[in-house]
Amino acid sequence: MSEYLDNNHVDTFGIFLVEKNQMCPGLYLPFLFVSSFHWGYKKFNADTKKFVSHINKESVKAANLILVPIIESSHWTLLVGNLKNKVWDFYDSLPKKTHRAILPEVISHLYEDTTTSFATDIRRWRIRRIKQVPTQKNSVDCGMYVCKYMEAVIQPEAVVWADVKDWEDNMAKFRAEFAYAILSTTIK
């Protein structure tokens, strides 16, 4: 867990968040998680609807946010749909325009697989790049940053990103906590 995280790792973290929220209702804002495989399998022209089968009119109505981790060209980013305000927020630990370029295609693919679930056309929502988020200084931590972004945005209290400065210093700790969570779950 000291190197690059793959789809299985990021999905595991997302599932942990879902399960924690089910065990402790109200711990987080209501959210939907989209597997990173939804976008990943699109590239292989595979059936991707199975990764969003839990997204329907009822689940969308009950949620505040939809978390969409994206892996593209070996870099992780996070797209968060604010279902109440009808806007997309984009989180990137190595901000580059090229990372943002894929977003319309990711959103269109999600819309195609969930068309009847949303009251509005999610392809028309504005995309905002969230600034002042913690950023990485190396080339391997983007997956952990996406995990931490997911955990932060679903908190009941809004994150003041300008106050979050210690992620780089605590990355080894974050990775150890994640590895422990995986191990603890596996042992049960």
XYZ file of C-alpha atoms in Angstrom:
188
model
C 0.000 0.000 0.000
C 2.950 2.352 -0.385
C 2.504 2.733 -4.115
C -0.172 3.398 -6.692
C -3.762 2.387 -5.847
C -5.731 0.538 -8.505
C -9.470 0.271 -9.173
C -9.923 -2.444 -6.547
C -8.405 -0.276 -3.823
C -10.417 2.851 -4.615
C -13.627 0.831 -4.964
C -12.924 -0.896 -1.641
C -12.559 2.482 0.035
C -15.832 3.669 -1.539
C -17.606 0.511 -0.384
C -16.228 1.022 3.138
C -17.799 4.482 3.134
C -21.135 3.074 1.936
C -21.075 0.349 4.596
C -20.126 2.764 7.388
C -23.030 4.993 6.382
C -25.415 2.014 6.433
C -24.201 0.931 9.887
C -24.371 4.476 11.292
C -27.131 6.349 9.444
C -26.473 10.073 9.402
C -22.725 9.655 9.815
C -22.311 11.096 6.325
C -24.461 13.050 3.915
C -26.592 10.688 1.824
C -24.512 9.704 -1.207
C -24.255 7.278 -4.081
C -20.973 5.667 -5.068
C -20.153 4.767 -8.675
C -17.510 2.088 -9.094
C -14.387 3.209 -10.912
C -14.921 0.154 -13.111
C -17.953 1.889 -14.657
C -15.661 4.229 -16.582
C -12.805 1.718 -16.826
C -14.871 -0.952 -18.574
C -16.284 1.584 -21.063
C -12.891 1.626 -22.752
C -13.305 -2.092 -23.499
C -16.864 -1.711 -24.812
C -18.021 -3.972 -21.977
C -21.409 -3.919 -20.294
C -21.098 -1.195 -17.660
C -24.712 -0.940 -16.476
C -24.059 -3.497 -13.726
C -21.835 -0.928 -12.015
C -24.694 1.582 -11.737
C -27.658 -0.767 -11.240
C -28.172 0.714 -7.750
C -28.796 4.165 -9.237
C -32.493 4.728 -9.836
C -35.037 7.486 -9.285
C -35.519 6.565 -5.625
C -31.812 6.393 -4.767
C -31.117 9.674 -6.586
C -33.986 11.363 -4.771
C -32.660 10.153 -1.397
C -29.042 11.221 -2.024
C -27.267 14.569 -1.842
C -24.130 13.545 -3.709
C -22.886 11.070 -6.278
C -19.205 10.103 -6.060
C -17.504 9.175 -9.331
C -13.818 8.253 -9.003
C -12.072 8.332 -12.375
C -8.857 6.673 -13.465
C -7.499 8.022 -16.744
C -3.932 7.775 -18.025
C -2.754 6.355 -14.680
C -4.100 9.342 -12.737
C -7.006 9.374 -10.280
C -9.447 12.262 -10.005
C -12.863 12.610 -8.386
C -16.074 13.942 -9.867
C -18.835 14.720 -7.373
C -22.360 15.397 -8.520
C -24.293 17.661 -6.189
C -27.783 16.300 -6.790
C -29.551 19.148 -5.001
C -27.684 22.027 -6.701
C -27.256 20.245 -10.059
C -23.562 20.943 -10.406
C -20.450 18.775 -10.777
C -17.434 19.411 -8.544
C -14.064 18.173 -9.785
C -11.186 17.277 -7.458
C -7.671 16.793 -8.809
C -4.551 16.293 -6.697
C -2.336 17.202 -9.688
C -4.427 19.914 -11.357
C -4.102 19.905 -15.134
C -6.523 20.823 -17.882
C -5.894 17.479 -19.534
C -7.313 15.697 -16.484
C -10.504 17.701 -16.782
C -10.886 17.113 -20.537
C -12.365 13.627 -20.087
C -15.209 14.759 -17.775
C -17.918 15.383 -20.394
C -17.380 11.866 -21.737
C -17.490 10.345 -18.228
C -20.707 12.225 -17.430
C -22.286 11.268 -20.770
C -21.463 7.613 -20.166
C -22.997 7.748 -16.683
C -26.082 9.441 -18.108
C -26.449 6.833 -20.863
C -26.434 4.023 -18.300
C -28.795 5.796 -15.854
C -30.930 8.009 -18.122
C -34.254 7.499 -16.365
C -32.789 7.980 -12.882
C -32.273 11.739 -12.970
C -34.924 14.452 -13.121
C -32.607 16.618 -15.235
C -29.961 16.013 -17.846
C -26.756 15.635 -15.824
C -24.734 16.303 -18.977
C -25.863 19.928 -18.824
C -24.745 20.565 -15.261
C -21.901 23.032 -14.800
C -18.495 21.557 -13.888
C -16.491 23.415 -11.235
C -12.869 22.687 -10.455
C -12.532 22.826 -6.697
C -9.509 24.894 -5.805
C -7.360 24.915 -2.683
C -7.758 21.169 -2.159
C -4.741 19.281 -0.868
C -2.419 18.286 -3.699
C 0.263 15.658 -3.981
C 3.989 16.173 -4.450
C 4.749 12.759 -5.945
C 3.404 10.622 -8.776
C 1.762 7.784 -6.815
C -0.575 9.233 -4.175
C -3.452 10.338 -6.425
C -5.559 7.282 -5.492
C -5.258 7.986 -1.755
C -6.075 11.635 -2.397
C -9.258 10.582 -4.205
C -10.169 8.346 -1.249
C -9.601 11.204 1.178
C -11.567 13.625 -1.042
C -14.501 11.175 -1.041
C -14.371 10.863 2.731
C -14.170 14.636 3.176
C -16.987 15.701 0.823
C -19.576 13.410 2.415
C -19.070 14.876 5.877
C -22.161 16.672 7.256
C -20.140 19.857 7.771
C -18.717 21.515 4.666
C -14.963 21.155 4.286
C -12.891 24.321 4.431
C -10.207 23.204 2.010
C -7.896 26.099 2.845
C -7.609 24.621 6.366
C -6.671 21.122 5.164
C -2.915 21.237 4.684
C -1.421 18.108 6.276
C -2.403 15.318 3.889
C 1.028 14.967 2.338
C 2.616 14.646 5.791
C 0.021 12.075 6.866
C -0.123 9.967 3.714
C 1.711 7.010 5.291
C -0.771 7.087 8.180
C -3.751 7.233 5.781
C -2.392 4.252 3.860
C -1.824 2.298 7.091
C -5.388 3.029 8.269
C -6.745 1.880 4.919
C -4.653 -1.315 4.983
C -5.839 -1.986 8.548
C -9.472 -1.512 7.517
C -9.021 -4.009 4.664
C -7.285 -6.504 6.936
C -9.881 -6.143 9.691
C -12.716 -6.698 7.245
C -10.991 -9.721 5.719
C -10.449 -11.377 9.086
C -14.113 -11.220 10.164
